[in-house]
mmCIF file of C-alpha atoms in Angstrom:
data_model
loop_
_atom_site.group_PDB
_atom_site.id
_atom_site.type_symbol
_atom_site.label_atom_id
_atom_site.label_comp_id
_atom_site.label_asym_id
_atom_site.label_seq_id
_atom_site.Cartn_x
_atom_site.Cartn_y
_atom_site.Cartn_z
ATOM 1 C CA MET A 1 -56.510 -55.575 -16.329
ATOM 2 C CA ASN A 2 -58.456 -52.467 -15.354
ATOM 3 C CA LYS A 3 -55.405 -51.192 -13.464
ATOM 4 C CA LEU A 4 -53.237 -51.599 -16.578
ATOM 5 C CA ILE A 5 -55.748 -49.668 -18.691
ATOM 6 C CA ILE A 6 -55.712 -46.884 -16.085
ATOM 7 C CA PHE A 7 -51.912 -46.826 -16.127
ATOM 8 C CA SER A 8 -51.920 -46.601 -19.933
ATOM 9 C CA MET A 9 -54.272 -43.616 -19.747
ATOM 10 C CA ILE A 10 -52.096 -41.975 -17.116
ATOM 11 C CA GLY A 11 -49.026 -42.629 -19.291
ATOM 12 C CA PHE A 12 -50.853 -40.960 -22.184
ATOM 13 C CA LEU A 13 -51.793 -37.881 -20.139
ATOM 14 C CA ALA A 14 -48.388 -37.677 -18.456
ATOM 15 C CA GLN A 15 -46.582 -37.749 -21.803
ATOM 16 C CA LEU A 16 -49.033 -35.247 -23.252
ATOM 17 C CA VAL A 17 -48.065 -32.847 -20.484
ATOM 18 C CA ASP A 18 -44.365 -33.748 -20.617
ATOM 19 C CA GLY A 19 -44.097 -33.440 -24.393
ATOM 20 C CA SER A 20 -45.949 -30.118 -24.564
ATOM 21 C CA LEU A 21 -44.513 -28.467 -21.420
ATOM 22 C CA GLY A 22 -41.131 -30.214 -21.185
ATOM 23 C CA MET A 23 -41.793 -31.907 -17.829
ATOM 24 C CA GLY A 24 -44.203 -34.078 -15.926
ATOM 25 C CA PHE A 25 -43.973 -37.718 -17.068
ATOM 26 C CA GLY A 26 -41.562 -38.914 -14.394
ATOM 27 C CA ALA A 27 -43.118 -36.900 -11.573
ATOM 28 C CA THR A 28 -46.657 -38.013 -12.445
ATOM 29 C CA SER A 29 -45.848 -41.672 -13.031
ATOM 30 C CA SER A 30 -43.482 -42.131 -10.070
ATOM 31 C CA SER A 31 -46.021 -40.501 -7.753
ATOM 32 C CA LEU A 32 -48.585 -43.080 -8.840
ATOM 33 C CA LEU A 33 -46.214 -46.016 -8.240
ATOM 34 C CA LEU A 34 -45.261 -44.702 -4.821
ATOM 35 C CA MET A 35 -48.946 -44.371 -3.991
ATOM 36 C CA PHE A 36 -49.314 -48.099 -4.729
ATOM 37 C CA GLY A 37 -46.547 -48.881 -2.261
ATOM 38 C CA ILE A 38 -43.630 -49.421 -4.650
ATOM 39 C CA ALA A 39 -40.218 -48.657 -3.152
ATOM 40 C CA PRO A 40 -38.620 -45.403 -4.427
ATOM 41 C CA ALA A 41 -35.718 -47.183 -6.170
ATOM 42 C CA ALA A 42 -38.026 -49.707 -7.892
ATOM 43 C CA ALA A 43 -40.462 -46.911 -8.855
ATOM 44 C CA SER A 44 -37.679 -44.786 -10.381
ATOM 45 C CA ALA A 45 -36.239 -47.819 -12.166
ATOM 46 C CA SER A 46 -39.641 -48.770 -13.672
ATOM 47 C CA ILE A 47 -40.361 -45.202 -14.809
ATOM 48 C CA HIS A 48 -36.961 -44.811 -16.463
ATOM 49 C CA MET A 49 -37.426 -48.107 -18.284
ATOM 50 C CA ALA A 50 -40.763 -46.862 -19.611
ATOM 51 C CA GLU A 51 -39.215 -43.532 -20.533
ATOM 52 C CA ILE A 52 -36.789 -45.225 -22.932
ATOM 53 C CA ALA A 53 -39.749 -45.774 -25.264
ATOM 54 C CA THR A 54 -41.667 -42.600 -24.501
ATOM 55 C CA THR A 55 -38.678 -40.265 -24.748
ATOM 56 C CA ALA A 56 -37.542 -41.924 -27.994
ATOM 57 C CA ALA A 57 -40.960 -41.282 -29.509
ATOM 58 C CA SER A 58 -41.073 -37.773 -28.063
ATOM 59 C CA GLY A 59 -37.569 -36.894 -29.243
ATOM 60 C CA ALA A 60 -38.258 -38.171 -32.769
ATOM 61 C CA SER A 61 -41.463 -36.183 -32.878
ATOM 62 C CA HIS A 62 -39.791 -32.951 -31.729
ATOM 63 C CA LEU A 63 -37.010 -33.444 -34.279
ATOM 64 C CA TRP A 64 -39.631 -33.956 -36.998
ATOM 65 C CA PHE A 65 -41.400 -30.710 -36.027
ATOM 66 C CA LYS A 66 -38.038 -28.889 -35.730
ATOM 67 C CA ASN A 67 -38.488 -28.038 -32.036
ATOM 68 C CA VAL A 68 -34.880 -28.882 -31.116
ATOM 69 C CA ASP A 69 -31.861 -26.593 -30.679
ATOM 70 C CA LYS A 70 -29.010 -28.910 -31.663
ATOM 71 C CA ARG A 71 -26.377 -26.477 -30.353
ATOM 72 C CA ILE A 72 -27.633 -27.071 -26.829
ATOM 73 C CA LEU A 73 -28.720 -30.711 -27.184
ATOM 74 C CA TRP A 74 -25.380 -32.508 -26.886
ATOM 75 C CA ARG A 75 -23.782 -30.127 -24.398
ATOM 76 C CA LEU A 76 -26.742 -30.736 -22.089
ATOM 77 C CA THR A 77 -27.214 -34.451 -22.766
ATOM 78 C CA ILE A 78 -23.712 -35.864 -22.188
ATOM 79 C CA PRO A 79 -23.170 -34.537 -18.620
ATOM 80 C CA GLY A 80 -26.813 -35.315 -17.814
ATOM 81 C CA ALA A 81 -26.474 -38.952 -18.887
ATOM 82 C CA ILE A 82 -23.288 -39.426 -16.856
ATOM 83 C CA SER A 83 -24.890 -37.882 -13.794
ATOM 84 C CA ALA A 84 -28.078 -39.952 -14.203
ATOM 85 C CA PHE A 85 -26.029 -43.142 -14.064
ATOM 86 C CA ILE A 86 -24.344 -41.939 -10.857
ATOM 87 C CA GLY A 87 -27.700 -40.987 -9.378
ATOM 88 C CA ALA A 88 -29.122 -44.433 -10.123
ATOM 89 C CA ALA A 89 -26.078 -46.121 -8.581
ATOM 90 C CA PHE A 90 -26.388 -44.273 -5.272
ATOM 91 C CA LEU A 91 -30.198 -43.943 -4.981
ATOM 92 C CA SER A 92 -30.508 -46.522 -2.216
ATOM 93 C CA SER A 93 -28.147 -44.596 0.075
ATOM 94 C CA LEU A 94 -29.217 -41.054 -0.738
ATOM 95 C CA PRO A 95 -32.014 -39.103 1.023
ATOM 96 C CA GLY A 96 -33.876 -38.336 -2.205
ATOM 97 C CA ASP A 97 -37.206 -37.635 -0.488
ATOM 98 C CA LYS A 98 -35.560 -35.242 1.957
ATOM 99 C CA LEU A 99 -33.892 -33.291 -0.846
ATOM 100 C CA LYS A 100 -37.065 -32.871 -2.905
ATOM 101 C CA PRO A 101 -38.587 -30.027 -0.843
ATOM 102 C CA PHE A 102 -35.466 -27.884 -1.192
ATOM 103 C CA ILE A 103 -35.376 -28.408 -4.960
ATOM 104 C CA SER A 104 -39.100 -27.616 -5.092
ATOM 105 C CA VAL A 105 -38.620 -24.276 -3.316
ATOM 106 C CA PHE A 106 -35.964 -23.313 -5.840
ATOM 107 C CA LEU A 107 -38.212 -24.326 -8.734
ATOM 108 C CA ILE A 108 -41.203 -22.406 -7.361
ATOM 109 C CA VAL A 109 -39.093 -19.242 -7.264
ATOM 110 C CA LEU A 110 -37.913 -19.928 -10.806
ATOM 111 C CA GLY A 111 -41.497 -20.591 -11.927
ATOM 112 C CA LEU A 112 -42.570 -17.230 -10.474
ATOM 113 C CA TYR A 113 -39.720 -15.536 -12.322
ATOM 114 C CA ILE A 114 -40.802 -17.120 -15.598
ATOM 115 C CA LEU A 115 -44.432 -16.113 -15.048
ATOM 116 C CA ILE A 116 -43.499 -12.492 -14.289
ATOM 117 C CA ARG A 117 -41.134 -12.311 -17.232
ATOM 118 C CA PHE A 118 -43.710 -13.564 -19.749
ATOM 119 C CA LEU A 119 -46.606 -11.628 -18.240
ATOM 120 C CA PHE A 120 -45.061 -8.185 -17.899
ATOM 121 C CA PHE A 121 -42.127 -8.068 -20.309
ATOM 122 C CA ASN A 122 -42.139 -8.423 -24.064
ATOM 123 C CA HIS A 123 -40.598 -11.742 -25.011
ATOM 124 C CA SER A 124 -39.784 -12.356 -28.637
ATOM 125 C CA SER A 125 -39.237 -15.995 -29.590
ATOM 126 C CA LYS A 126 -37.010 -14.757 -32.399
ATOM 127 C CA SER A 127 -34.648 -12.862 -30.121
ATOM 128 C CA GLN A 128 -31.037 -13.962 -30.240
ATOM 129 C CA GLY A 129 -29.069 -13.490 -27.051
ATOM 130 C CA SER A 130 -25.577 -14.690 -26.376
ATOM 131 C CA PRO A 131 -25.089 -18.418 -27.039
ATOM 132 C CA ILE A 132 -25.488 -20.542 -23.924
ATOM 133 C CA SER A 133 -22.035 -21.817 -23.001
ATOM 134 C CA SER A 134 -20.915 -25.300 -21.964
ATOM 135 C CA LYS A 135 -19.846 -23.815 -18.606
ATOM 136 C CA PHE A 136 -23.548 -23.192 -17.957
ATOM 137 C CA LEU A 137 -24.996 -26.311 -19.621
ATOM 138 C CA THR A 138 -22.605 -28.881 -18.107
ATOM 139 C CA PRO A 139 -23.479 -28.282 -14.424
ATOM 140 C CA LEU A 140 -27.156 -27.854 -15.352
ATOM 141 C CA GLY A 141 -27.143 -31.249 -17.088
ATOM 142 C CA MET A 142 -25.319 -32.891 -14.194
ATOM 143 C CA VAL A 143 -27.770 -31.558 -11.585
ATOM 144 C CA GLY A 144 -30.790 -32.427 -13.710
ATOM 145 C CA GLY A 145 -29.594 -35.962 -14.494
ATOM 146 C CA PHE A 146 -28.684 -36.725 -10.899
ATOM 147 C CA PHE A 147 -32.006 -35.619 -9.409
ATOM 148 C CA ASP A 148 -33.943 -37.272 -12.229
ATOM 149 C CA ALA A 149 -32.519 -40.641 -11.259
ATOM 150 C CA VAL A 150 -32.773 -40.046 -7.518
ATOM 151 C CA GLY A 151 -36.342 -38.711 -7.556
ATOM 152 C CA GLY A 152 -37.898 -40.743 -10.384
ATOM 153 C CA GLY A 153 -38.330 -37.545 -12.385
ATOM 154 C CA GLY A 154 -36.642 -34.188 -12.465
ATOM 155 C CA TRP A 155 -34.818 -33.748 -15.761
ATOM 156 C CA GLY A 156 -37.556 -31.558 -17.240
ATOM 157 C CA PRO A 157 -38.561 -29.666 -14.067
ATOM 158 C CA ILE A 158 -34.920 -28.695 -13.422
ATOM 159 C CA THR A 159 -33.493 -28.056 -16.910
ATOM 160 C CA ALA A 160 -36.531 -26.633 -18.728
ATOM 161 C CA PRO A 161 -37.300 -23.685 -16.395
ATOM 162 C CA VAL A 162 -33.619 -22.721 -16.134
ATOM 163 C CA LEU A 163 -33.256 -22.690 -19.929
ATOM 164 C CA ILE A 164 -36.526 -20.804 -20.435
ATOM 165 C CA ALA A 165 -35.237 -18.155 -18.010
ATOM 166 C CA GLN A 166 -32.313 -17.516 -20.433
ATOM 167 C CA ASN A 167 -32.406 -15.108 -23.366
ATOM 168 C CA GLY A 168 -31.961 -16.242 -26.956
ATOM 169 C CA ILE A 169 -33.985 -19.487 -26.970
ATOM 170 C CA SER A 170 -37.762 -19.775 -27.340
ATOM 171 C CA PRO A 171 -39.899 -21.899 -24.999
ATOM 172 C CA LYS A 172 -40.837 -24.341 -27.766
ATOM 173 C CA LYS A 173 -37.134 -24.922 -28.527
ATOM 174 C CA VAL A 174 -36.424 -25.464 -24.840
ATOM 175 C CA ILE A 175 -39.257 -27.991 -24.502
ATOM 176 C CA GLY A 176 -38.241 -29.870 -27.653
ATOM 177 C CA THR A 177 -34.548 -29.925 -26.708
ATOM 178 C CA VAL A 178 -35.190 -31.080 -23.123
ATOM 179 C CA ASP A 179 -37.586 -33.810 -24.227
ATOM 180 C CA THR A 180 -35.187 -35.049 -26.903
ATOM 181 C CA SER A 181 -32.194 -35.120 -24.553
ATOM 182 C CA GLU A 182 -34.208 -37.047 -21.974
ATOM 183 C CA PHE A 183 -33.881 -40.263 -24.030
ATOM 184 C CA ALA A 184 -30.154 -40.492 -23.175
ATOM 185 C CA ILE A 185 -30.929 -39.704 -19.518
ATOM 186 C CA ALA A 186 -33.489 -42.508 -19.366
ATOM 187 C CA VAL A 187 -31.130 -45.021 -20.993
ATOM 188 C CA SER A 188 -28.243 -44.124 -18.702
ATOM 189 C CA ALA A 189 -30.317 -44.250 -15.526
ATOM 190 C CA THR A 190 -31.868 -47.566 -16.592
ATOM 191 C CA LEU A 191 -28.426 -49.090 -17.126
ATOM 192 C CA GLY A 192 -27.464 -47.972 -13.635
ATOM 193 C CA PHE A 193 -30.601 -49.463 -12.090
ATOM 194 C CA ILE A 194 -30.148 -52.772 -13.924
ATOM 195 C CA LEU A 195 -26.541 -52.975 -12.784
ATOM 196 C CA PHE A 196 -27.159 -52.090 -9.145
ATOM 197 C CA LEU A 197 -30.749 -53.359 -8.569
ATOM 198 C CA GLY A 198 -31.205 -56.159 -11.095
ATOM 199 C CA VAL A 199 -34.113 -56.746 -13.453
ATOM 200 C CA ASP A 200 -36.310 -58.383 -10.822
ATOM 201 C CA GLN A 201 -37.096 -54.961 -9.316
ATOM 202 C CA TYR A 202 -39.088 -53.866 -12.392
ATOM 203 C CA GLN A 203 -42.869 -53.865 -12.500
ATOM 204 C CA TRP A 204 -42.977 -55.053 -16.107
ATOM 205 C CA GLN A 205 -46.743 -54.892 -16.677
ATOM 206 C CA TRP A 206 -46.855 -51.363 -15.399
ATOM 207 C CA VAL A 207 -43.793 -50.405 -17.450
ATOM 208 C CA ILE A 208 -45.447 -51.646 -20.654
ATOM 209 C CA ALA A 209 -48.701 -49.868 -19.789
ATOM 210 C CA PHE A 210 -46.886 -46.560 -19.307
ATOM 211 C CA MET A 211 -44.951 -47.135 -22.529
ATOM 212 C CA ILE A 212 -48.065 -47.690 -24.646
ATOM 213 C CA GLY A 213 -49.868 -44.585 -23.381
ATOM 214 C CA GLY A 214 -46.757 -42.418 -23.590
ATOM 215 C CA VAL A 215 -45.764 -43.432 -27.111
ATOM 216 C CA ILE A 216 -49.257 -42.685 -28.428
ATOM 217 C CA ALA A 217 -49.225 -39.224 -26.834
ATOM 218 C CA ALA A 218 -45.684 -38.198 -27.922
ATOM 219 C CA PRO A 219 -46.380 -36.973 -31.478
ATOM 220 C CA ILE A 220 -49.543 -35.200 -30.373
ATOM 221 C CA ALA A 221 -47.635 -33.282 -27.689
ATOM 222 C CA ALA A 222 -44.833 -32.312 -30.115
ATOM 223 C CA TRP A 223 -47.436 -30.958 -32.528
ATOM 224 C CA LEU A 224 -49.067 -28.918 -29.756
ATOM 225 C CA VAL A 225 -45.727 -27.255 -28.948
ATOM 226 C CA ARG A 226 -45.407 -26.319 -32.625
ATOM 227 C CA ILE A 227 -48.731 -24.489 -32.772
ATOM 228 C CA VAL A 228 -49.081 -22.971 -29.281
ATOM 229 C CA PRO A 229 -47.681 -19.375 -29.203
ATOM 230 C CA SER A 230 -44.427 -18.858 -27.288
ATOM 231 C CA TYR A 231 -45.902 -16.158 -25.041
ATOM 232 C CA LEU A 232 -48.589 -18.614 -23.899
ATOM 233 C CA LEU A 233 -46.143 -21.492 -23.433
ATOM 234 C CA GLY A 234 -44.135 -19.372 -21.013
ATOM 235 C CA VAL A 235 -47.169 -18.811 -18.786
ATOM 236 C CA LEU A 236 -48.240 -22.483 -19.036
ATOM 237 C CA VAL A 237 -44.789 -23.720 -18.073
ATOM 238 C CA GLY A 238 -44.351 -21.220 -15.250
ATOM 239 C CA GLY A 239 -47.739 -22.089 -13.728
ATOM 240 C CA PHE A 240 -47.155 -25.810 -14.097
ATOM 241 C CA ILE A 241 -43.803 -25.540 -12.320
ATOM 242 C CA ILE A 242 -45.376 -23.688 -9.410
ATOM 243 C CA LEU A 243 -48.338 -26.091 -9.123
ATOM 244 C CA THR A 244 -46.375 -29.365 -9.241
ATOM 245 C CA ASN A 245 -43.665 -28.211 -6.844
ATOM 246 C CA SER A 246 -46.205 -26.696 -4.473
ATOM 247 C CA MET A 247 -47.701 -30.173 -4.188
ATOM 248 C CA THR A 248 -44.349 -31.475 -2.955
ATOM 249 C CA ILE A 249 -44.097 -28.699 -0.348
ATOM 250 C CA ILE A 250 -47.679 -29.168 0.845
ATOM 251 C CA LYS A 251 -47.192 -32.943 1.229
ATOM 252 C CA THR A 252 -43.930 -32.414 3.077
ATOM 253 C CA VAL A 253 -45.443 -29.912 5.506
ATOM 254 C CA GLY A 254 -48.457 -32.169 5.996
ATOM 255 C CA LEU A 255 -51.223 -29.576 5.678
ATOM 256 C CA PRO A 256 -54.751 -30.688 6.561
ATOM 257 C CA VAL A 257 -56.892 -31.653 3.575
ATOM 258 C CA SER A 258 -59.008 -28.507 3.814
ATOM 259 C CA LEU A 259 -55.996 -26.179 3.800
ATOM 260 C CA ALA A 260 -54.283 -28.167 1.045
ATOM 261 C CA THR A 261 -57.425 -27.968 -1.089
ATOM 262 C CA LEU A 262 -57.589 -24.212 -0.483
ATOM 263 C CA ALA A 263 -53.934 -23.819 -1.466
ATOM 264 C CA TYR A 264 -54.367 -25.836 -4.677
ATOM 265 C CA SER A 265 -57.516 -23.885 -5.561
ATOM 266 C CA LEU A 266 -55.714 -20.570 -5.036
ATOM 267 C CA ILE A 267 -52.736 -21.584 -7.173
ATOM 268 C CA ILE A 268 -54.914 -22.916 -9.991
ATOM 269 C CA GLY A 269 -57.143 -19.830 -9.813
ATOM 270 C CA LEU A 270 -54.216 -17.435 -10.070
ATOM 271 C CA TRP A 271 -52.758 -19.517 -12.919
ATOM 272 C CA ALA A 272 -56.079 -19.268 -14.775
ATOM 273 C CA VAL A 273 -56.090 -15.482 -14.286
ATOM 274 C CA ALA A 274 -52.540 -15.283 -15.664
ATOM 275 C CA ILE A 275 -53.528 -17.302 -18.759
ATOM 276 C CA PHE A 276 -56.592 -15.074 -19.301
ATOM 277 C CA TYR A 277 -54.454 -11.957 -18.901
ATOM 278 C CA GLN A 278 -51.996 -13.287 -21.469
ATOM 279 C CA PHE A 279 -54.758 -13.989 -23.977
ATOM 280 C CA LYS A 280 -56.236 -10.532 -23.404
ATOM 281 C CA ASN A 281 -52.880 -8.836 -23.978
ATOM 282 C CA ARG A 282 -51.645 -11.034 -26.803
ATOM 283 C CA LYS A 283 -51.718 -8.140 -29.288
ATOM 284 C CA ARG A 284 -48.580 -6.597 -27.752
ATOM 285 C CA PHE A 285 -46.720 -9.861 -28.403
ATOM 286 C CA VAL A 286 -47.995 -10.048 -31.965
ATOM 287 C CA ALA A 287 -46.688 -6.528 -32.496
ATOM 288 C CA VAL A 288 -43.255 -7.573 -31.237
ATOM 289 C CA HIS A 289 -43.124 -10.564 -33.569
ATOM 290 C CA SER A 290 -44.457 -8.783 -36.673
#
């Protein structure tokens, strides 16, 4: 019983992060299940089942707070859902763990780009660049959906930073759109897992615990996105991308605990400095938006 309460709390915190930064629920929850010895396929299947409820609540909340860009939503969702089903079907024969470090390196570079862009260049959330085309969104959705199913999480970490790096869409719209589209990804991946793994692979008590915590957190996270300034969201997202993917690299390399702790401390410290710098220089962003 105590374990289920802990999982509900983790589901709450994971969804709070996911709903406000556009990523984190799958990565956080699947890491926990793997730590308890659950096989990767069963862990990913259980998380995606829980995400059907959490992403439905999150998507509805973001739609209510008008955080969604509907022009992008469907063009990103449809290829992502198809690819998630394929990823679920082939998870057992794909080296998902071996691919994670390479994806993490790419995301760290992208996170650095986002940090630099928001720290040193004026970014107006009202700017309107060229519309993002289907030629860009279709492969992005396919890659994000595939790795989400294979890795137990990845839709947000892959699609959100790439979209934030584009002109013409604000971070809060990116986060809301990615979270809303993730419902279809979760449903599609779950159907694939049920078809190819069967329902006996699910850890149902854990699934329900994650669902309860995540559903409670969803509207709170959507509200936070609505009130947190865009210039600050960019720095929060960029730092979170670097931190979470650095964890994957550090675990893969197998650094000693002392060096790993030093690396985490350095990353978190630099992230805190970046947030402080952004607060200190917020007036230049206010001037852009006024």
